[in-house]
Coordinates of C-alpha atoms and ligand atoms in Angstrom, one line a residue:
M803 CA 19.0 -3.6 -53.1
A804 CA 21.3 -2.2 -50.7
L805 CA 17.9 -0.8 -48.9
F806 CA 16.0 -4.3 -49.4
L807 CA 19.1 -5.9 -47.7
A808 CA 19.2 -3.4 -44.8
L809 CA 15.4 -3.7 -44.4
L810 CA 16.0 -7.5 -44.6
S811 CA 18.8 -7.8 -42.1
S812 CA 17.1 -5.5 -39.5
A813 CA 14.2 -7.5 -39.7
F814 CA 16.1 -10.3 -39.0
A815 CA 18.1 -8.7 -36.5
T816 CA 14.6 -8.1 -34.5
W817 CA 13.3 -11.5 -35.1
A818 CA 16.5 -13.2 -33.8
Q819 CA 16.6 -10.7 -30.9
Q820 CA 12.7 -11.7 -29.8
S821 CA 13.2 -15.3 -30.5
A822 CA 16.4 -15.4 -28.2
R823 CA 14.2 -14.0 -25.5
V824 CA 11.5 -16.3 -26.3
A825 CA 11.3 -19.1 -23.6
P826 CA 10.3 -22.5 -25.0
A827 CA 6.5 -23.6 -24.9
D828 CA 5.4 -26.3 -22.3
I829 CA 2.8 -27.5 -25.2
L830 CA 2.7 -26.6 -28.7
I831 CA -0.6 -27.5 -30.4
V832 CA 0.0 -27.2 -34.6
H833 CA -2.0 -28.2 -37.5
A834 CA -5.0 -27.1 -36.1
K835 CA -8.3 -25.2 -36.7
I836 CA -8.3 -23.0 -33.9
Y837 CA -11.8 -21.4 -33.3
T838 CA -10.3 -18.7 -30.9
V839 CA -13.7 -16.9 -30.0
D840 CA -11.5 -13.7 -30.0
E841 CA -13.1 -11.8 -32.4
K842 CA -10.0 -9.6 -33.5
K843 CA -8.8 -12.9 -34.8
P844 CA -11.4 -15.5 -34.9
W845 CA -9.5 -18.4 -36.3
A846 CA -5.6 -19.5 -36.0
Q847 CA -3.3 -22.7 -36.8
S848 CA -1.2 -22.9 -33.5
L849 CA -1.1 -22.1 -30.0
A850 CA 1.5 -22.4 -27.3
I851 CA 1.3 -23.0 -23.8
R852 CA 3.2 -22.3 -21.2
K853 CA 3.2 -22.4 -17.3
G854 CA -0.7 -22.7 -17.6
K855 CA -1.2 -19.9 -19.4
I856 CA -1.4 -19.5 -23.2
V857 CA 1.6 -17.9 -24.8
A858 CA 1.0 -17.4 -28.4
V859 CA -2.1 -18.0 -30.7
G860 CA -1.2 -17.8 -34.5
T861 CA 0.4 -19.6 -37.7
D862 CA 2.1 -22.8 -37.4
E863 CA 5.2 -20.5 -38.5
Q864 CA 5.1 -18.0 -35.8
V865 CA 4.0 -20.0 -32.8
G866 CA 6.5 -22.9 -34.0
R867 CA 9.6 -20.7 -33.0
M868 CA 8.6 -21.3 -29.3
R869 CA 9.4 -25.1 -30.0
G870 CA 12.0 -26.2 -27.7
I871 CA 13.7 -29.2 -26.4
G872 CA 11.3 -30.2 -23.7
T873 CA 8.2 -28.8 -25.8
K874 CA 5.5 -31.3 -26.0
M875 CA 4.3 -31.4 -29.7
I876 CA 0.6 -32.1 -30.3
D877 CA -0.1 -32.5 -34.1
A878 CA -3.7 -31.6 -34.6
G879 CA -4.1 -32.8 -37.8
G880 CA -6.7 -30.0 -39.0
K881 CA -9.0 -30.9 -36.0
L882 CA -11.0 -28.4 -34.6
V883 CA -9.4 -26.7 -31.1
L884 CA -11.7 -24.8 -28.9
P885 CA -11.6 -23.0 -25.6
G886 CA -12.7 -25.1 -22.5
F887 CA -16.1 -24.9 -22.2
T888 CA -18.0 -23.6 -19.2
D889 CA -20.9 -25.2 -17.9
C890 CA -22.8 -22.0 -16.2
H891 CA -25.7 -24.3 -13.9
I892 CA -24.3 -27.6 -12.8
H893 CA -25.1 -29.5 -9.5
F894 CA -21.9 -31.2 -9.7
I895 CA -21.8 -33.8 -6.9
E896 CA -25.3 -34.8 -7.4
G897 CA -24.5 -35.4 -11.0
G898 CA -21.3 -37.3 -9.9
F899 CA -23.4 -39.8 -7.9
S900 CA -25.7 -40.2 -10.9
L901 CA -23.3 -41.8 -12.6
A902 CA -23.2 -44.6 -10.6
R903 CA -27.0 -45.1 -9.7
V904 CA -30.0 -45.9 -12.0
N905 CA -30.4 -43.5 -15.2
L906 CA -33.8 -43.4 -16.3
E907 CA -33.1 -40.8 -19.0
G908 CA -34.5 -41.8 -22.2
A909 CA -36.7 -44.7 -21.0
K910 CA -39.8 -44.9 -23.1
D911 CA -42.3 -46.2 -20.7
V912 CA -43.1 -48.0 -17.3
A913 CA -41.9 -51.4 -18.4
E914 CA -38.3 -50.0 -19.3
I915 CA -38.1 -48.3 -16.1
Q916 CA -38.9 -51.6 -14.5
S917 CA -36.5 -53.6 -16.6
R918 CA -33.7 -50.9 -15.9
L919 CA -34.2 -51.1 -12.3
K920 CA -34.4 -55.1 -12.0
A921 CA -31.0 -54.7 -14.1
Y922 CA -29.7 -52.8 -11.3
V923 CA -31.0 -54.6 -8.4
D924 CA -29.2 -57.9 -10.1
K925 CA -25.9 -56.3 -9.7
H926 CA -26.3 -54.8 -6.6
P927 CA -28.3 -57.4 -4.6
D928 CA -27.2 -56.0 -1.3
D929 CA -28.9 -52.5 -1.5
K930 CA -31.4 -51.3 0.9
W931 CA -32.3 -48.6 -1.3
V932 CA -32.4 -48.1 -5.1
L933 CA -31.6 -44.5 -6.4
G934 CA -32.2 -43.0 -9.6
R935 CA -33.3 -40.3 -11.7
G936 CA -34.5 -39.4 -15.0
W937 CA -38.1 -40.4 -15.6
N938 CA -40.1 -37.8 -17.5
Y939 CA -43.8 -37.0 -16.9
A940 CA -45.5 -37.8 -20.2
M941 CA -45.1 -41.2 -20.0
F942 CA -47.6 -40.9 -17.2
A943 CA -50.2 -39.4 -19.2
P944 CA -52.9 -38.3 -18.7
E945 CA -52.1 -37.7 -15.1
T946 CA -48.4 -37.2 -15.8
L947 CA -47.3 -38.2 -12.7
P948 CA -45.9 -41.3 -11.5
N949 CA -47.6 -44.2 -8.9
K950 CA -45.7 -46.3 -6.4
K951 CA -48.0 -49.4 -7.6
Y952 CA -45.5 -49.8 -10.7
L953 CA -42.8 -50.0 -8.1
D954 CA -44.2 -52.1 -5.4
E955 CA -45.1 -54.6 -7.9
L956 CA -41.3 -55.5 -8.4
F957 CA -39.8 -54.1 -4.9
P958 CA -42.2 -54.8 -2.0
V959 CA -38.8 -55.1 0.4
I960 CA -36.5 -52.7 -0.8
A961 CA -36.9 -48.8 -0.7
V962 CA -37.0 -47.2 -4.3
F963 CA -36.7 -43.6 -4.7
L964 CA -36.5 -42.0 -8.0
K965 CA -36.1 -38.1 -8.9
G966 CA -38.1 -37.2 -12.2
Y967 CA -35.4 -35.7 -15.1
D968 CA -35.7 -32.1 -13.7
G969 CA -35.1 -32.9 -10.4
H970 CA -38.7 -31.2 -8.9
T971 CA -41.1 -34.1 -8.3
S972 CA -39.7 -37.5 -7.0
W973 CA -41.3 -41.1 -6.9
A974 CA -41.1 -43.3 -4.0
N975 CA -42.4 -46.8 -3.5
S976 CA -44.3 -48.0 -0.1
K977 CA -41.2 -49.2 1.3
A978 CA -39.6 -45.6 0.9
L979 CA -42.6 -44.0 2.3
A980 CA -42.8 -46.3 5.1
L981 CA -39.2 -45.3 6.2
A982 CA -39.8 -41.9 5.8
G983 CA -43.0 -42.1 7.9
I984 CA -45.3 -40.8 5.5
T985 CA -49.1 -41.8 6.0
K986 CA -52.0 -40.4 5.5
A987 CA -51.8 -37.9 8.1
T988 CA -48.6 -36.4 7.1
P989 CA -49.1 -32.9 6.1
N990 CA -47.6 -31.5 3.1
P991 CA -44.5 -29.2 3.8
P992 CA -43.9 -25.6 3.1
N993 CA -43.4 -25.7 -0.6
G994 CA -44.1 -29.0 -1.5
E995 CA -46.9 -31.7 -1.7
I996 CA -47.3 -35.1 -0.9
V997 CA -49.6 -36.1 -3.9
R998 CA -52.8 -38.3 -2.5
D999 CA -55.3 -40.3 -4.0
P1000 CA -58.4 -38.5 -4.6
K1001 CA -60.7 -41.3 -3.0
T1002 CA -58.4 -42.9 -0.3
G1003 CA -56.5 -39.9 0.6
E1004 CA -53.2 -42.3 0.6
A1005 CA -50.2 -41.2 -0.8
T1006 CA -49.6 -42.2 -4.3
G1007 CA -45.9 -42.0 -4.2
A1008 CA -45.7 -38.6 -6.1
L1009 CA -43.8 -36.2 -4.1
K1010 CA -43.9 -32.6 -5.7
E1011 CA -41.0 -30.2 -4.7
S1012 CA -39.7 -30.2 -1.1
A1013 CA -42.1 -33.0 -0.3
G1014 CA -39.3 -35.2 -1.8
D1015 CA -37.2 -34.2 1.2
L1016 CA -39.0 -36.2 3.4
V1017 CA -37.7 -39.5 1.8
S1018 CA -34.3 -38.2 0.8
K1019 CA -33.7 -37.5 4.5
V1020 CA -33.9 -40.8 5.2
V1021 CA -31.8 -42.0 2.5
P1022 CA -28.4 -43.0 4.0
K1023 CA -25.7 -40.5 3.6
P1024 CA -22.8 -41.1 1.3
T1025 CA -19.5 -41.4 3.4
Y1026 CA -16.7 -39.0 2.9
V1027 CA -15.0 -41.3 0.4
E1028 CA -18.2 -42.0 -1.5
K1029 CA -18.4 -38.0 -2.0
L1030 CA -14.8 -37.7 -3.1
N1031 CA -15.2 -40.5 -5.7
A1032 CA -18.4 -38.9 -7.0
L1033 CA -16.6 -35.7 -7.5
R1034 CA -13.8 -37.3 -9.3
A1035 CA -16.3 -39.5 -11.4
G1036 CA -17.9 -36.0 -12.1
M1037 CA -14.7 -34.3 -13.2
K1038 CA -13.7 -37.0 -15.5
W1039 CA -16.9 -37.3 -17.1
A1040 CA -16.9 -33.2 -17.5
N1041 CA -13.3 -33.5 -18.9
Q1042 CA -14.4 -36.3 -21.7
N1043 CA -17.1 -33.7 -22.6
G1044 CA -14.7 -30.6 -22.8
I1045 CA -15.9 -29.2 -19.8
T1046 CA -13.0 -27.3 -18.0
R1047 CA -15.3 -25.0 -15.5
V1048 CA -18.6 -25.0 -13.9
H1049 CA -20.7 -22.5 -12.2
S1050 CA -22.4 -24.7 -8.9
A1051 CA -26.1 -23.6 -8.9
G1052 CA -26.2 -25.6 -5.8
G1053 CA -24.8 -28.5 -3.9
E1054 CA -21.1 -27.8 -4.1
F1055 CA -20.9 -24.9 -0.9
Q1056 CA -21.3 -28.0 1.4
Q1057 CA -18.4 -30.2 -0.6
L1058 CA -16.0 -26.9 -0.5
D1059 CA -13.8 -29.2 2.0
L1060 CA -13.4 -32.0 -0.7
L1061 CA -12.8 -29.7 -3.4
Q1062 CA -10.0 -28.2 -1.1
E1063 CA -9.0 -31.7 -0.5
L1064 CA -8.8 -32.7 -4.4
R1065 CA -6.9 -29.2 -4.8
N1066 CA -4.0 -30.5 -2.5
E1067 CA -3.9 -33.7 -4.0
K1068 CA -3.6 -32.0 -7.6
Q1069 CA -6.6 -33.8 -8.6
L1070 CA -8.4 -30.9 -9.3
T1071 CA -9.4 -30.9 -13.2
V1072 CA -12.4 -28.7 -13.7
R1073 CA -12.6 -25.2 -12.0
F1074 CA -15.4 -24.5 -9.6
H1075 CA -17.5 -21.2 -9.0
V1076 CA -19.8 -22.2 -6.1
A1077 CA -23.1 -20.7 -4.9
Y1078 CA -24.6 -20.4 -1.7
T1079 CA -28.1 -21.8 -1.7
L1080 CA -30.4 -19.5 0.3
A1081 CA -33.4 -20.8 1.4
P1082 CA -36.8 -19.2 2.2
P1083 CA -38.2 -17.2 4.2
E1084 CA -35.5 -14.9 4.6
L1085 CA -31.9 -14.1 4.8
R1086 CA -30.5 -14.8 8.4
A1087 CA -27.4 -14.2 10.0
Q1088 CA -26.0 -17.5 10.1
D1089 CA -26.2 -17.3 6.0
L1090 CA -24.6 -13.9 6.0
D1091 CA -21.8 -15.9 8.3
A1092 CA -21.3 -19.0 6.1
I1093 CA -21.0 -17.0 2.9
E1094 CA -18.5 -14.5 4.3
A1095 CA -16.4 -17.3 5.9
A1096 CA -16.1 -19.3 2.4
R1097 CA -15.7 -16.0 0.6
K1098 CA -12.5 -15.2 2.5
K1099 CA -11.1 -18.8 2.1
F1100 CA -11.9 -19.5 -1.8
H1101 CA -11.1 -16.9 -4.4
D1102 CA -8.9 -17.9 -6.9
E1103 CA -9.0 -19.3 -10.3
W1104 CA -9.9 -22.8 -8.9
I1105 CA -12.5 -22.5 -6.5
D1106 CA -14.0 -19.2 -5.8
V1107 CA -17.4 -18.5 -3.8
N1108 CA -19.1 -15.1 -4.4
S1109 CA -22.8 -16.1 -5.4
V1110 CA -26.0 -16.6 -3.7
K1111 CA -28.4 -18.7 -5.5
F1112 CA -32.3 -18.3 -4.6
F1113 CA -35.1 -20.9 -5.9
L1114 CA -38.0 -18.7 -6.7
D1115 CA -40.4 -21.1 -8.2
G1116 CA -40.4 -24.7 -9.3
V1117 CA -41.5 -26.2 -12.9
V1118 CA -44.0 -25.7 -15.6
E1119 CA -44.7 -29.7 -15.6
S1120 CA -45.7 -29.7 -12.2
H1121 CA -47.7 -26.4 -12.1
T1122 CA -45.2 -25.2 -9.5
A1123 CA -43.6 -22.3 -11.7
A1124 CA -45.0 -19.2 -11.0
F1125 CA -47.0 -17.4 -13.7
L1126 CA -48.9 -13.7 -14.3
E1127 CA -52.3 -15.7 -15.5
P1128 CA -53.4 -19.3 -14.7
Y1129 CA -52.1 -22.2 -16.2
T1130 CA -53.9 -23.2 -19.5
D1131 CA -54.9 -26.8 -18.5
D1132 CA -55.4 -26.2 -15.0
P1133 CA -57.1 -22.6 -14.4
S1134 CA -57.2 -23.0 -11.0
T1135 CA -53.5 -22.3 -10.7
K1136 CA -50.8 -19.7 -11.4
G1137 CA -48.2 -21.4 -9.2
S1138 CA -46.6 -19.4 -6.5
L1139 CA -43.6 -18.1 -5.1
F1140 CA -41.4 -20.0 -3.0
W1141 CA -40.3 -16.4 -1.4
D1142 CA -42.6 -13.7 -0.2
P1143 CA -41.7 -11.1 -2.8
E1144 CA -40.7 -8.4 -0.1
K1145 CA -38.3 -10.8 1.6
Y1146 CA -36.8 -12.0 -1.8
K1147 CA -36.3 -8.3 -2.5
A1148 CA -34.8 -7.0 0.9
A1149 CA -32.4 -10.2 0.8
V1150 CA -31.3 -9.3 -2.8
T1151 CA -30.6 -5.8 -2.0
E1152 CA -28.9 -6.7 1.2
L1153 CA -26.6 -9.6 -0.8
D1154 CA -26.1 -7.4 -3.7
K1155 CA -24.8 -4.6 -1.5
K1156 CA -22.1 -7.0 -0.4
G1157 CA -21.0 -7.3 -3.9
L1158 CA -22.4 -10.7 -4.0
Q1159 CA -23.3 -12.1 -7.5
L1160 CA -27.2 -13.2 -7.1
Y1161 CA -28.6 -16.5 -9.3
T1162 CA -32.4 -16.7 -9.1
H1163 CA -33.9 -19.7 -10.4
A1164 CA -37.1 -18.3 -12.4
I1165 CA -39.2 -20.7 -14.8
G1166 CA -42.6 -19.1 -15.0
D1167 CA -43.2 -15.2 -16.4
Y1168 CA -44.4 -13.8 -12.9
A1169 CA -40.9 -15.3 -11.0
V1170 CA -38.9 -13.9 -14.1
R1171 CA -40.3 -10.6 -13.6
T1172 CA -40.1 -10.7 -10.0
A1173 CA -36.4 -11.6 -10.3
L1174 CA -35.6 -8.7 -12.6
D1175 CA -37.9 -6.1 -10.3
A1176 CA -35.7 -7.5 -7.6
Y1177 CA -32.4 -6.7 -9.4
E1178 CA -33.5 -3.4 -10.4
L1179 CA -34.4 -2.3 -7.1
A1180 CA -31.1 -3.6 -6.1
E1181 CA -29.1 -1.3 -8.3
Q1182 CA -31.2 1.9 -7.6
K1183 CA -30.7 1.5 -3.6
N1184 CA -27.1 0.1 -3.9
H1185 CA -26.1 2.4 -7.1
S1186 CA -24.4 -0.7 -7.9
K1187 CA -22.5 -1.1 -11.2
D1188 CA -21.7 -4.5 -13.3
H1189 CA -23.1 -7.0 -10.9
R1190 CA -24.1 -9.2 -13.6
N1191 CA -26.8 -10.8 -11.5
R1192 CA -28.5 -13.7 -13.2
V1193 CA -31.8 -15.5 -13.8
E1194 CA -31.6 -19.2 -14.4
H1195 CA -33.9 -21.1 -16.8
I1196 CA -36.4 -18.5 -18.1
E1197 CA -38.5 -20.8 -19.7
T1198 CA -40.9 -18.4 -20.6
I1199 CA -41.1 -14.7 -20.2
T1200 CA -43.3 -11.8 -21.4
A1201 CA -42.4 -9.7 -24.2
A1202 CA -42.0 -6.5 -21.9
D1203 CA -39.6 -8.1 -19.7
I1204 CA -37.2 -9.2 -22.7
P1205 CA -35.7 -6.3 -23.2
R1206 CA -34.9 -5.7 -19.3
F1207 CA -31.7 -8.0 -19.6
A1208 CA -29.6 -5.6 -21.3
K1209 CA -31.4 -2.4 -19.5
L1210 CA -30.3 -3.9 -16.3
G1211 CA -27.1 -5.9 -17.1
V1212 CA -29.0 -9.0 -15.8
I1213 CA -27.2 -12.2 -17.4
A1214 CA -29.7 -15.0 -19.0
S1215 CA -28.4 -18.0 -17.6
M1216 CA -30.0 -20.9 -20.1
Q1217 CA -30.1 -24.4 -20.6
P1218 CA -30.5 -25.1 -24.4
L1219 CA -31.0 -28.9 -24.1
H1220 CA -33.9 -28.2 -21.8
S1221 CA -35.9 -26.6 -24.7
Y1222 CA -35.3 -30.1 -26.7
P1223 CA -38.7 -30.1 -28.2
D1224 CA -39.5 -33.9 -27.6
Q1225 CA -42.9 -35.0 -26.7
D1226 CA -42.8 -34.1 -23.2
T1227 CA -42.6 -30.5 -24.3
F1228 CA -45.2 -30.4 -26.3
D1229 CA -47.6 -33.1 -24.2
V1230 CA -46.9 -31.4 -21.0
W1231 CA -44.8 -28.2 -21.0
A1232 CA -46.8 -26.3 -23.8
R1233 CA -50.1 -28.0 -22.8
N1234 CA -49.7 -26.6 -19.7
I1235 CA -49.0 -22.8 -20.4
G1236 CA -50.8 -22.8 -23.8
P1237 CA -49.6 -21.4 -27.5
D1238 CA -49.4 -17.6 -26.2
R1239 CA -46.8 -18.4 -23.6
A1240 CA -45.0 -21.3 -25.3
S1241 CA -44.4 -18.8 -28.2
R1242 CA -41.7 -17.3 -26.0
A1243 CA -40.2 -20.6 -24.9
W1244 CA -36.5 -20.1 -24.3
V1245 CA -35.6 -16.8 -26.3
W1246 CA -31.7 -16.5 -25.8
K1247 CA -31.8 -14.9 -29.4
S1248 CA -34.4 -12.4 -28.6
I1249 CA -32.6 -11.4 -25.3
A1250 CA -29.2 -11.1 -27.1
Q1251 CA -30.8 -8.8 -30.0
H1252 CA -31.5 -6.4 -27.4
G1253 CA -28.0 -6.4 -26.2
G1254 CA -28.5 -8.7 -23.2
H1255 CA -26.0 -11.3 -22.2
Y1256 CA -26.6 -15.2 -22.1
A1257 CA -25.1 -18.1 -20.7
F1258 CA -25.0 -21.6 -21.3
G1259 CA -25.3 -24.8 -19.0
S1260 CA -26.8 -28.2 -18.7
D1261 CA -28.4 -28.0 -15.0
W1262 CA -26.8 -31.8 -14.7
P1263 CA -28.0 -34.0 -13.7
V1264 CA -31.3 -32.7 -15.0
V1265 CA -30.1 -33.7 -18.3
T1266 CA -26.6 -34.7 -19.4
L1267 CA -23.8 -32.1 -19.2
N1268 CA -22.8 -33.0 -23.0
P1269 CA -22.4 -29.7 -24.4
W1270 CA -22.6 -30.9 -27.8
Q1271 CA -26.4 -32.1 -27.6
G1272 CA -26.8 -28.3 -26.1
I1273 CA -25.1 -26.7 -29.0
Q1274 CA -27.2 -28.8 -31.5
T1275 CA -30.7 -27.9 -29.7
A1276 CA -29.6 -24.1 -29.7
V1277 CA -28.5 -24.3 -33.2
T1278 CA -31.5 -26.2 -34.8
R1279 CA -34.4 -26.2 -32.1
Q1280 CA -35.1 -29.7 -33.5
T1281 CA -35.0 -33.0 -32.1
T1282 CA -32.1 -35.4 -33.8
D1283 CA -34.7 -36.5 -35.9
G1284 CA -35.6 -32.9 -37.4
K1285 CA -39.0 -32.3 -35.5
P1286 CA -40.4 -30.1 -35.6
P1287 CA -40.0 -29.0 -39.3
G1288 CA -38.2 -25.5 -39.1
G1289 CA -37.6 -25.3 -35.2
F1290 CA -39.6 -25.2 -32.2
V1291 CA -40.1 -21.0 -32.0
S1292 CA -37.4 -21.1 -34.7
S1293 CA -36.6 -17.4 -34.6
Q1294 CA -34.4 -18.2 -31.6
R1295 CA -32.1 -20.5 -33.3
L1296 CA -28.6 -19.5 -32.8
T1297 CA -25.6 -19.9 -35.4
V1298 CA -23.0 -22.7 -34.1
A1299 CA -20.6 -19.4 -33.2
Q1300 CA -23.1 -18.1 -31.0
A1301 CA -23.9 -21.1 -29.2
V1302 CA -20.3 -21.8 -28.8
E1303 CA -20.2 -18.4 -27.2
G1304 CA -22.9 -19.3 -24.8
Y1305 CA -20.5 -21.9 -23.3
T1306 CA -17.2 -19.8 -23.6
I1307 CA -16.7 -16.2 -23.6
E1308 CA -20.1 -15.3 -22.5
A1309 CA -19.9 -18.0 -19.8
A1310 CA -16.6 -16.3 -19.1
Y1311 CA -18.5 -13.1 -18.8
A1312 CA -21.1 -14.4 -16.5
G1313 CA -18.5 -15.4 -14.0
H1314 CA -16.8 -12.1 -14.0
L1315 CA -13.8 -13.8 -16.3
E1316 CA -13.8 -12.7 -19.6
K1317 CA -10.3 -11.2 -19.2
T1318 CA -8.6 -14.2 -18.0
E1319 CA -10.8 -17.2 -19.6
G1320 CA -13.5 -17.8 -22.5
S1321 CA -11.5 -17.4 -25.4
L1322 CA -7.9 -18.4 -26.6
E1323 CA -5.6 -15.1 -26.4
T1324 CA -2.3 -14.8 -25.5
G1325 CA -2.2 -14.0 -21.7
K1326 CA -5.3 -16.5 -21.0
V1327 CA -5.6 -19.8 -18.8
A1328 CA -4.6 -22.6 -21.0
D1329 CA -8.0 -24.5 -20.8
V1330 CA -8.2 -26.0 -24.4
I1331 CA -10.1 -28.6 -26.1
M1332 CA -10.0 -30.7 -29.4
V1333 CA -12.9 -32.2 -31.1
D1334 CA -13.1 -35.1 -33.6
R1335 CA -15.4 -32.9 -36.4
N1336 CA -15.8 -29.4 -37.3
I1337 CA -19.3 -28.3 -35.6
F1338 CA -18.8 -25.3 -38.0
E1339 CA -19.2 -27.2 -41.0
I1340 CA -21.0 -30.8 -40.4
N1341 CA -24.8 -30.8 -40.9
P1342 CA -25.8 -29.2 -37.5
R1343 CA -28.3 -32.1 -36.5
T1344 CA -25.3 -34.4 -36.0
I1345 CA -23.5 -31.7 -33.5
D1346 CA -24.4 -34.0 -30.9
Q1347 CA -21.9 -36.8 -32.1
T1348 CA -18.9 -34.8 -31.6
K1349 CA -16.2 -36.4 -29.3
V1350 CA -13.8 -34.6 -27.4
V1351 CA -10.2 -36.2 -28.4
L1352 CA -8.4 -33.5 -25.9
T1353 CA -8.8 -31.8 -22.8
I1354 CA -6.1 -29.1 -21.4
V1355 CA -7.0 -27.2 -18.0
G1356 CA -4.4 -24.8 -16.6
G1357 CA -1.8 -26.0 -19.1
K1358 CA -2.1 -30.0 -18.1
I1359 CA -3.5 -32.5 -20.3
V1360 CA -6.6 -33.7 -18.2
Y1361 CA -8.1 -36.1 -20.8
E1362 CA -6.7 -38.0 -24.0
A1363 CA -8.9 -40.0 -26.3
D1364 CA -7.3 -43.2 -27.6
T1365 CA -8.0 -42.0 -31.3
L1366 CA -5.7 -38.9 -31.0
Ligands
ZN2236 ZN1 -30.6 -26.6 -11.3

């Protein structure tokens, strides 16, 4: 008995000493189901935040000791808490702009597009340009490309310019073509095509890849304030969906000053990794200067520049993705690389040597192989270790290249919602490349089984940044109504936990941040979200209905639903 008391009192003394030293938390989340994504301790009840960092994770009893007079108590009422999500591939300011433009996502046919445009014009009668995005190729079958005639009927006077959902093909009406000076005589720009009527030679209004820039160039530029507002709207939308960090894959490098201004005004509620987009044909001194200057200026936990993005090919739908063998529906083409492979490899080697992380957009199997070859060569020449260079998209791949991600330490940066197996995916994407290549569609699971790392994102505004739809698609590989039965290349279905990792710890790894972000552990940043349902327990086909009820970034509440 004496011994027991002695033990008890010494335990009490230790506890009392410890608790005396423990400073009170700023925020305590209690009565939660916390999925920490920390494999040593995957589940917890409660967590404490102080000065932007997580200072305790454990049971209500353990963490409750950090309650002080000023501590904000959040009773989760059993709700699921997760680390804040990272979107590893995003075009953020474009996404922010898209929130205020015509959204054609989900439109069933041309008539629905026309009625959405009309509704927009009725609300904005003074606009001289109508901009929008989100149409898909399948609604223009069998050519699968849009035509200006559908727009000219309704809008003979104002200019209409609409990007396809993937951003790779544009659709302009006659007014927009005229303002851009596009005539029969206009030659195709490098890496682009002005689609022409086979009989008359006139532009049809469909503009592939860089041909869209001919029109974008003449669209009135947004003002400084409009840009700031687009970023603010984007951050609000991101936080509302549970996103706390993004990896910008193009568009934000030009906006670094705006991001800095938002930070100075304490309005930054999303953390930004920003890549410099390097255009072909080669790496120039002025590119290096711009990268180095930005790198010197931006390198903290909120804004950092340490990566360079290449576009190596286009997309499957418009036959611009580069393949080793010809397209199945059009054997006259294999697509082609946007870069001369030798110049691309030289640029990769030089940038890798400087310790920059490289992103390469590669969708067709030839582009994916060229990117892996370039990274392998850079590693050999530079003896670089752990650079975590990335291939973006990887829509299909040869079987031989799957294990190379693990072998070379290359990250597979993929966007689950791009694999959403709707009609467009089968009627256009799978038709264009045939069943063999389509059998290796979005193979994140195979890459992971070989030991490779995968990181998830959206490519917003190509598709919504809503990660819950992404998780559902990664887990089911089906549409929301359960098609196809068993799932599209069902061998690639992930568990819910694996899909969550793609947006959390794997995403942090892809950004060299797994020591400070990506899981809920003591010492890591307090980027935390709470959702209205337990995605581990519900029917996976309803995960897309998940609503975020609370988002904390750097220990600050940046979004709170009315229902909390
Ligand atoms: Zn992209």
